[in-house]
């Protein structure tokens, strides 16, 4: 089920929760940036495409959208991409060469409707300039977040996500421990290479975000986090490099789970 809330005067969040049995909830967010050239940031999950379109219509008339910023091509980000492109011929997709290449394997993007921006590159859309940024952690080579100079918001894609037991609309409502533990765990699951990162090099990546000093961080997998949380979010990511690597349930655990499901169905 999708809900919407306002994170800033001109930014709407479209949010859903994905339960991971035994681990918690992963918030899944997309965003609408209103203004003279409205932008949809990601397009929800494949399995909830209908609900996503309903939630989108509640915050904007889809023909009013000018751009989709596709942070990356995972199934929790491309759910309504094709539908929106089919229904709204004015829409163009901001992505990378790799984003186009990966989409070619599933639902090719029309090249005349693609705008490529690499990390460090900029695009001006009406009264705002978006600067593409590769976030410190990511799970897909096409990942590109961005900084919006008008709102001061950093859209971080999967970076700064967290597994949570409850999902408020504001990350400040989470206890320090829940936020930190949830973030560290998510980073070990979603970016399992984080343990291999050189700690000095990784700290420099975190410093890039520290210097950016965004008003707010909007992650695809965390409630909205305003500036006073940035240091905590960065500290949790630094901890992830030495945290216990994630190992998923094995076949024996799956069989136990299936047994339990069969018993409860009887
Ligand atoms: Fe992802
Ligand atoms: Fe994601």
mmCIF file of C-alpha atoms and ligand atoms in Angstrom:
data_model
loop_
_atom_site.group_PDB
_atom_site.id
_atom_site.type_symbol
_atom_site.label_atom_id
_atom_site.label_comp_id
_atom_site.label_asym_id
_atom_site.label_seq_id
_atom_site.Cartn_x
_atom_site.Cartn_y
_atom_site.Cartn_z
ATOM 1 C CA UNK A 1 0.000 0.000 0.000
ATOM 2 C CA UNK A 2 1.342 3.413 -0.952
ATOM 3 C CA UNK A 3 1.043 6.628 1.015
ATOM 4 C CA UNK A 4 2.162 10.138 0.222
ATOM 5 C CA UNK A 5 3.539 12.950 2.360
ATOM 6 C CA UNK A 6 5.215 16.293 1.843
ATOM 7 C CA UNK A 7 8.932 16.409 2.696
ATOM 8 C CA UNK A 8 9.412 20.058 1.659
ATOM 9 C CA UNK A 9 7.188 22.765 0.193
ATOM 10 C CA UNK A 10 7.637 21.461 -3.358
ATOM 11 C CA UNK A 11 8.645 17.835 -2.746
ATOM 12 C CA UNK A 12 6.187 14.967 -2.295
ATOM 13 C CA UNK A 13 7.179 11.483 -1.133
ATOM 14 C CA UNK A 14 5.409 8.374 -2.476
ATOM 15 C CA UNK A 15 6.150 5.644 0.000
ATOM 16 C CA UNK A 16 5.492 1.955 0.531
ATOM 17 C CA UNK A 17 6.937 -0.634 2.932
ATOM 18 C CA UNK A 18 8.418 -3.940 1.873
ATOM 19 C CA UNK A 19 8.385 -6.474 4.738
ATOM 20 C CA UNK A 20 11.430 -8.755 4.946
ATOM 21 C CA UNK A 21 10.305 -11.688 7.140
ATOM 22 C CA UNK A 22 12.428 -11.899 10.259
ATOM 23 C CA UNK A 23 14.278 -8.652 9.537
ATOM 24 C CA UNK A 24 11.840 -5.733 9.403
ATOM 25 C CA UNK A 25 10.482 -3.230 6.928
ATOM 26 C CA UNK A 26 12.247 -1.528 4.053
ATOM 27 C CA UNK A 27 10.649 1.789 3.107
ATOM 28 C CA UNK A 28 10.525 2.243 -0.668
ATOM 29 C CA UNK A 29 10.281 5.867 -1.732
ATOM 30 C CA UNK A 30 9.860 7.765 -4.957
ATOM 31 C CA UNK A 31 9.617 11.563 -5.073
ATOM 32 C CA UNK A 32 7.835 14.254 -7.037
ATOM 33 C CA UNK A 33 9.639 17.587 -7.306
ATOM 34 C CA UNK A 34 7.114 20.220 -8.334
ATOM 35 C CA UNK A 35 7.988 23.459 -10.135
ATOM 36 C CA UNK A 36 8.123 24.706 -13.693
ATOM 37 C CA UNK A 37 9.571 21.382 -14.918
ATOM 38 C CA UNK A 38 8.255 18.718 -12.525
ATOM 39 C CA UNK A 39 10.494 15.698 -11.917
ATOM 40 C CA UNK A 40 9.553 12.221 -10.740
ATOM 41 C CA UNK A 41 12.483 10.564 -8.969
ATOM 42 C CA UNK A 42 12.160 6.800 -9.595
ATOM 43 C CA UNK A 43 8.911 4.969 -10.287
ATOM 44 C CA UNK A 44 8.193 2.488 -7.477
ATOM 45 C CA UNK A 45 8.211 -1.309 -7.485
ATOM 46 C CA UNK A 46 7.194 -3.604 -10.290
ATOM 47 C CA UNK A 47 4.709 -5.474 -8.058
ATOM 48 C CA UNK A 48 2.934 -2.303 -6.905
ATOM 49 C CA UNK A 49 2.738 -0.460 -10.215
ATOM 50 C CA UNK A 50 -1.060 0.062 -10.123
ATOM 51 C CA UNK A 51 -0.964 1.420 -6.567
ATOM 52 C CA UNK A 52 2.014 3.593 -7.478
ATOM 53 C CA UNK A 53 0.137 5.202 -10.359
ATOM 54 C CA UNK A 54 -2.833 5.924 -8.058
ATOM 55 C CA UNK A 55 -0.544 7.542 -5.471
ATOM 56 C CA UNK A 56 1.207 9.543 -8.192
ATOM 57 C CA UNK A 57 -2.116 10.861 -9.515
ATOM 58 C CA UNK A 58 -2.954 12.004 -5.989
ATOM 59 C CA UNK A 59 0.018 14.407 -5.974
ATOM 60 C CA UNK A 60 0.352 15.417 -9.644
ATOM 61 C CA UNK A 61 -1.381 14.918 -12.969
ATOM 62 C CA UNK A 62 1.134 12.616 -14.762
ATOM 63 C CA UNK A 63 0.911 14.618 -18.053
ATOM 64 C CA UNK A 64 2.302 17.581 -16.046
ATOM 65 C CA UNK A 65 5.546 15.685 -15.356
ATOM 66 C CA UNK A 66 8.441 16.692 -17.611
ATOM 67 C CA UNK A 67 11.210 14.406 -16.333
ATOM 68 C CA UNK A 68 11.913 11.118 -14.622
ATOM 69 C CA UNK A 69 15.237 10.967 -12.796
ATOM 70 C CA UNK A 70 16.006 7.252 -12.713
ATOM 71 C CA UNK A 71 18.517 6.812 -9.881
ATOM 72 C CA UNK A 72 19.132 3.221 -11.012
ATOM 73 C CA UNK A 73 17.437 0.304 -12.701
ATOM 74 C CA UNK A 74 16.524 -2.013 -9.793
ATOM 75 C CA UNK A 75 13.000 -3.485 -9.592
ATOM 76 C CA UNK A 76 12.027 -1.155 -6.745
ATOM 77 C CA UNK A 77 12.790 1.891 -8.941
ATOM 78 C CA UNK A 78 11.503 1.025 -12.430
ATOM 79 C CA UNK A 79 8.008 -0.306 -11.584
ATOM 80 C CA UNK A 80 5.954 2.263 -13.536
ATOM 81 C CA UNK A 81 8.680 3.556 -15.851
ATOM 82 C CA UNK A 82 7.369 1.944 -19.012
ATOM 83 C CA UNK A 83 3.749 2.787 -18.246
ATOM 84 C CA UNK A 84 4.614 6.457 -17.683
ATOM 85 C CA UNK A 85 6.648 6.653 -20.891
ATOM 86 C CA UNK A 86 3.788 5.048 -22.837
ATOM 87 C CA UNK A 87 1.133 7.338 -21.357
ATOM 88 C CA UNK A 88 3.060 10.621 -21.322
ATOM 89 C CA UNK A 89 4.887 11.353 -24.585
ATOM 90 C CA UNK A 90 6.413 14.562 -23.176
ATOM 91 C CA UNK A 91 8.326 12.685 -20.467
ATOM 92 C CA UNK A 92 12.099 12.294 -20.718
ATOM 93 C CA UNK A 93 14.338 10.091 -18.603
ATOM 94 C CA UNK A 94 17.524 11.316 -16.938
ATOM 95 C CA UNK A 95 19.890 8.401 -16.488
ATOM 96 C CA UNK A 96 23.379 7.184 -17.399
ATOM 97 C CA UNK A 97 24.749 5.194 -20.329
ATOM 98 C CA UNK A 98 24.721 2.136 -18.034
ATOM 99 C CA UNK A 99 21.103 2.808 -17.106
ATOM 100 C CA UNK A 100 20.181 2.750 -20.792
ATOM 101 C CA UNK A 101 22.222 -0.421 -21.302
ATOM 102 C CA UNK A 102 20.601 -2.302 -18.416
ATOM 103 C CA UNK A 103 17.095 -1.216 -19.479
ATOM 104 C CA UNK A 104 17.875 -2.585 -22.967
ATOM 105 C CA UNK A 105 17.710 -6.067 -21.408
ATOM 106 C CA UNK A 106 14.131 -5.587 -20.153
ATOM 107 C CA UNK A 107 12.235 -2.616 -21.609
ATOM 108 C CA UNK A 108 14.464 -0.471 -23.846
ATOM 109 C CA UNK A 109 14.306 3.286 -23.286
ATOM 110 C CA UNK A 110 13.622 5.297 -26.455
ATOM 111 C CA UNK A 111 16.980 7.015 -27.030
ATOM 112 C CA UNK A 112 15.416 10.285 -28.189
ATOM 113 C CA UNK A 113 13.723 10.532 -24.785
ATOM 114 C CA UNK A 114 16.868 9.928 -22.739
ATOM 115 C CA UNK A 115 19.088 12.609 -21.219
ATOM 116 C CA UNK A 116 22.442 11.298 -19.995
ATOM 117 C CA UNK A 117 24.048 12.867 -16.922
ATOM 118 C CA UNK A 118 27.178 11.450 -15.335
ATOM 119 C CA UNK A 119 28.210 12.020 -11.701
ATOM 120 C CA UNK A 120 29.521 15.591 -11.479
ATOM 121 C CA UNK A 121 27.346 16.660 -14.413
ATOM 122 C CA UNK A 122 24.467 19.122 -14.103
ATOM 123 C CA UNK A 123 21.090 19.683 -15.681
ATOM 124 C CA UNK A 124 19.032 22.852 -15.300
ATOM 125 C CA UNK A 125 15.281 22.291 -15.240
ATOM 126 C CA UNK A 126 13.458 25.626 -15.086
ATOM 127 C CA UNK A 127 14.433 27.370 -11.872
ATOM 128 C CA UNK A 128 16.509 24.554 -10.384
ATOM 129 C CA UNK A 129 19.832 22.926 -11.233
ATOM 130 C CA UNK A 130 20.361 19.285 -10.363
ATOM 131 C CA UNK A 131 23.942 18.066 -9.884
ATOM 132 C CA UNK A 132 24.487 14.328 -10.309
ATOM 133 C CA UNK A 133 26.337 12.637 -7.447
ATOM 134 C CA UNK A 134 27.493 9.044 -7.053
ATOM 135 C CA UNK A 135 26.492 8.256 -3.441
ATOM 136 C CA UNK A 136 29.018 6.643 -1.052
ATOM 137 C CA UNK A 137 27.228 3.251 -1.216
ATOM 138 C CA UNK A 138 25.127 1.774 -4.006
ATOM 139 C CA UNK A 139 23.996 -1.613 -5.293
ATOM 140 C CA UNK A 140 23.871 -1.034 -9.040
ATOM 141 C CA UNK A 141 26.518 0.410 -11.387
ATOM 142 C CA UNK A 142 24.051 2.865 -12.925
ATOM 143 C CA UNK A 143 23.325 4.518 -9.553
ATOM 144 C CA UNK A 144 23.300 8.311 -9.677
ATOM 145 C CA UNK A 145 21.801 10.493 -6.970
ATOM 146 C CA UNK A 146 21.654 14.273 -7.187
ATOM 147 C CA UNK A 147 21.656 17.552 -5.300
ATOM 148 C CA UNK A 148 18.850 20.042 -5.996
ATOM 149 C CA UNK A 149 20.145 23.599 -5.546
ATOM 150 C CA UNK A 150 16.651 25.042 -5.071
ATOM 151 C CA UNK A 151 15.521 22.911 -2.131
ATOM 152 C CA UNK A 152 19.016 22.007 -0.900
ATOM 153 C CA UNK A 153 17.942 18.346 -0.853
ATOM 154 C CA UNK A 154 20.323 15.470 -1.647
ATOM 155 C CA UNK A 155 18.455 12.595 -3.310
ATOM 156 C CA UNK A 156 20.706 9.706 -2.313
ATOM 157 C CA UNK A 157 19.136 6.701 -4.064
ATOM 158 C CA UNK A 158 19.637 3.519 -1.960
ATOM 159 C CA UNK A 159 22.367 5.143 0.168
ATOM 160 C CA UNK A 160 21.354 5.875 3.807
ATOM 161 C CA UNK A 161 18.544 3.287 3.634
ATOM 162 C CA UNK A 162 17.549 1.355 6.763
ATOM 163 C CA UNK A 163 15.649 -1.756 7.823
ATOM 164 C CA UNK A 164 13.141 -0.602 10.429
ATOM 165 C CA UNK A 165 10.436 -2.025 12.688
ATOM 166 C CA UNK A 166 8.211 1.016 12.121
ATOM 167 C CA UNK A 167 8.419 3.598 9.362
ATOM 168 C CA UNK A 168 7.596 7.188 10.369
ATOM 169 C CA UNK A 169 7.563 10.072 7.859
ATOM 170 C CA UNK A 170 10.505 11.755 9.561
ATOM 171 C CA UNK A 171 13.705 9.882 10.443
ATOM 172 C CA UNK A 172 14.055 12.107 13.540
ATOM 173 C CA UNK A 173 11.177 10.119 15.078
ATOM 174 C CA UNK A 174 13.345 6.979 15.124
ATOM 175 C CA UNK A 175 15.439 6.257 18.200
ATOM 176 C CA UNK A 176 19.170 6.767 17.743
ATOM 177 C CA UNK A 177 19.704 3.004 18.046
ATOM 178 C CA UNK A 178 16.927 1.981 15.645
ATOM 179 C CA UNK A 179 18.192 4.402 13.016
ATOM 180 C CA UNK A 180 21.825 3.443 13.376
ATOM 181 C CA UNK A 181 21.275 -0.348 13.602
ATOM 182 C CA UNK A 182 18.782 -0.232 10.710
ATOM 183 C CA UNK A 183 21.167 1.732 8.535
ATOM 184 C CA UNK A 184 24.202 -0.422 9.272
ATOM 185 C CA UNK A 185 22.239 -3.582 8.571
ATOM 186 C CA UNK A 186 20.833 -2.213 5.316
ATOM 187 C CA UNK A 187 24.309 -1.174 4.153
ATOM 188 C CA UNK A 188 25.692 -4.674 4.799
ATOM 189 C CA UNK A 189 22.785 -6.227 2.867
ATOM 190 C CA UNK A 190 22.489 -3.777 -0.021
ATOM 191 C CA UNK A 191 26.173 -2.932 -0.490
ATOM 192 C CA UNK A 192 27.983 -6.089 0.671
ATOM 193 C CA UNK A 193 31.229 -4.734 -0.824
ATOM 194 C CA UNK A 194 31.310 -2.091 1.923
ATOM 195 C CA UNK A 195 33.478 -4.430 4.057
ATOM 196 C CA UNK A 196 36.117 -4.425 1.331
ATOM 197 C CA UNK A 197 36.295 -0.637 1.067
ATOM 198 C CA UNK A 198 39.492 1.041 2.217
ATOM 199 C CA UNK A 199 38.441 2.982 5.319
ATOM 200 C CA UNK A 200 40.430 6.120 4.391
ATOM 201 C CA UNK A 201 39.033 6.150 0.844
ATOM 202 C CA UNK A 202 35.530 5.509 2.160
ATOM 203 C CA UNK A 203 35.834 8.348 4.712
ATOM 204 C CA UNK A 204 36.666 10.693 1.808
ATOM 205 C CA UNK A 205 33.449 9.617 0.075
ATOM 206 C CA UNK A 206 31.498 10.420 3.241
ATOM 207 C CA UNK A 207 33.258 13.804 3.418
ATOM 208 C CA UNK A 208 31.864 14.702 -0.001
ATOM 209 C CA UNK A 209 28.358 14.495 1.476
ATOM 210 C CA UNK A 210 29.461 16.289 4.671
ATOM 211 C CA UNK A 211 30.782 19.208 2.588
ATOM 212 C CA UNK A 212 27.622 19.240 0.487
ATOM 213 C CA UNK A 213 25.795 19.926 3.778
ATOM 214 C CA UNK A 214 22.320 19.275 2.372
ATOM 215 C CA UNK A 215 19.200 20.737 4.009
ATOM 216 C CA UNK A 216 17.702 17.277 3.844
ATOM 217 C CA UNK A 217 18.616 13.783 2.672
ATOM 218 C CA UNK A 218 15.897 11.910 0.810
ATOM 219 C CA UNK A 219 16.892 8.274 0.475
ATOM 220 C CA UNK A 220 14.898 5.716 -1.468
ATOM 221 C CA UNK A 221 14.842 3.579 1.676
ATOM 222 C CA UNK A 222 14.670 5.915 4.689
ATOM 223 C CA UNK A 223 12.108 8.421 5.985
ATOM 224 C CA UNK A 224 12.977 12.053 5.223
ATOM 225 C CA UNK A 225 16.066 13.131 7.182
ATOM 226 C CA UNK A 226 16.720 16.819 7.773
ATOM 227 C CA UNK A 227 20.156 18.410 8.152
ATOM 228 C CA UNK A 228 20.529 17.802 11.896
ATOM 229 C CA UNK A 229 20.638 14.046 11.224
ATOM 230 C CA UNK A 230 23.378 14.141 8.574
ATOM 231 C CA UNK A 231 26.286 13.523 10.956
ATOM 232 C CA UNK A 232 24.484 10.515 12.453
ATOM 233 C CA UNK A 233 23.690 9.107 9.018
ATOM 234 C CA UNK A 234 27.342 9.451 7.989
ATOM 235 C CA UNK A 235 28.576 7.893 11.251
ATOM 236 C CA UNK A 236 26.338 4.837 10.713
ATOM 237 C CA UNK A 237 27.709 4.328 7.224
ATOM 238 C CA UNK A 238 31.275 4.563 8.543
ATOM 239 C CA UNK A 239 30.374 1.807 11.045
ATOM 240 C CA UNK A 240 29.043 -0.430 8.275
ATOM 241 C CA UNK A 241 32.585 -1.044 6.967
ATOM 242 C CA UNK A 242 33.454 -3.068 10.086
ATOM 243 C CA UNK A 243 29.990 -4.494 10.835
ATOM 244 C CA UNK A 244 29.174 -8.178 10.613
ATOM 245 C CA UNK A 245 28.700 -9.148 6.938
ATOM 246 C CA UNK A 246 25.161 -10.253 6.132
ATOM 247 C CA UNK A 247 24.584 -13.942 5.397
ATOM 248 C CA UNK A 248 21.042 -14.851 4.351
ATOM 249 C CA UNK A 249 19.031 -17.848 5.560
ATOM 250 C CA UNK A 250 20.285 -21.149 4.091
ATOM 251 C CA UNK A 251 18.329 -24.101 2.648
ATOM 252 C CA UNK A 252 17.739 -25.678 6.095
ATOM 253 C CA UNK A 253 16.248 -22.384 7.314
ATOM 254 C CA UNK A 254 14.062 -22.178 4.194
ATOM 255 C CA UNK A 255 12.756 -25.699 4.815
ATOM 256 C CA UNK A 256 11.927 -24.767 8.422
ATOM 257 C CA UNK A 257 10.125 -21.683 7.133
ATOM 258 C CA UNK A 258 8.131 -23.749 4.593
ATOM 259 C CA UNK A 259 7.240 -26.283 7.302
ATOM 260 C CA UNK A 260 5.931 -23.451 9.472
ATOM 261 C CA UNK A 261 3.893 -22.073 6.577
ATOM 262 C CA UNK A 262 2.382 -25.491 5.817
ATOM 263 C CA UNK A 263 1.509 -26.020 9.503
ATOM 264 C CA UNK A 264 -0.202 -22.619 9.764
ATOM 265 C CA UNK A 265 -2.175 -23.325 6.546
ATOM 266 C CA UNK A 266 -3.526 -26.625 8.018
HETATM 267 FE FE1 LIG B 1 19.029 -0.733 -5.522
HETATM 268 FE FE1 LIG B 2 16.368 0.527 -3.970
#
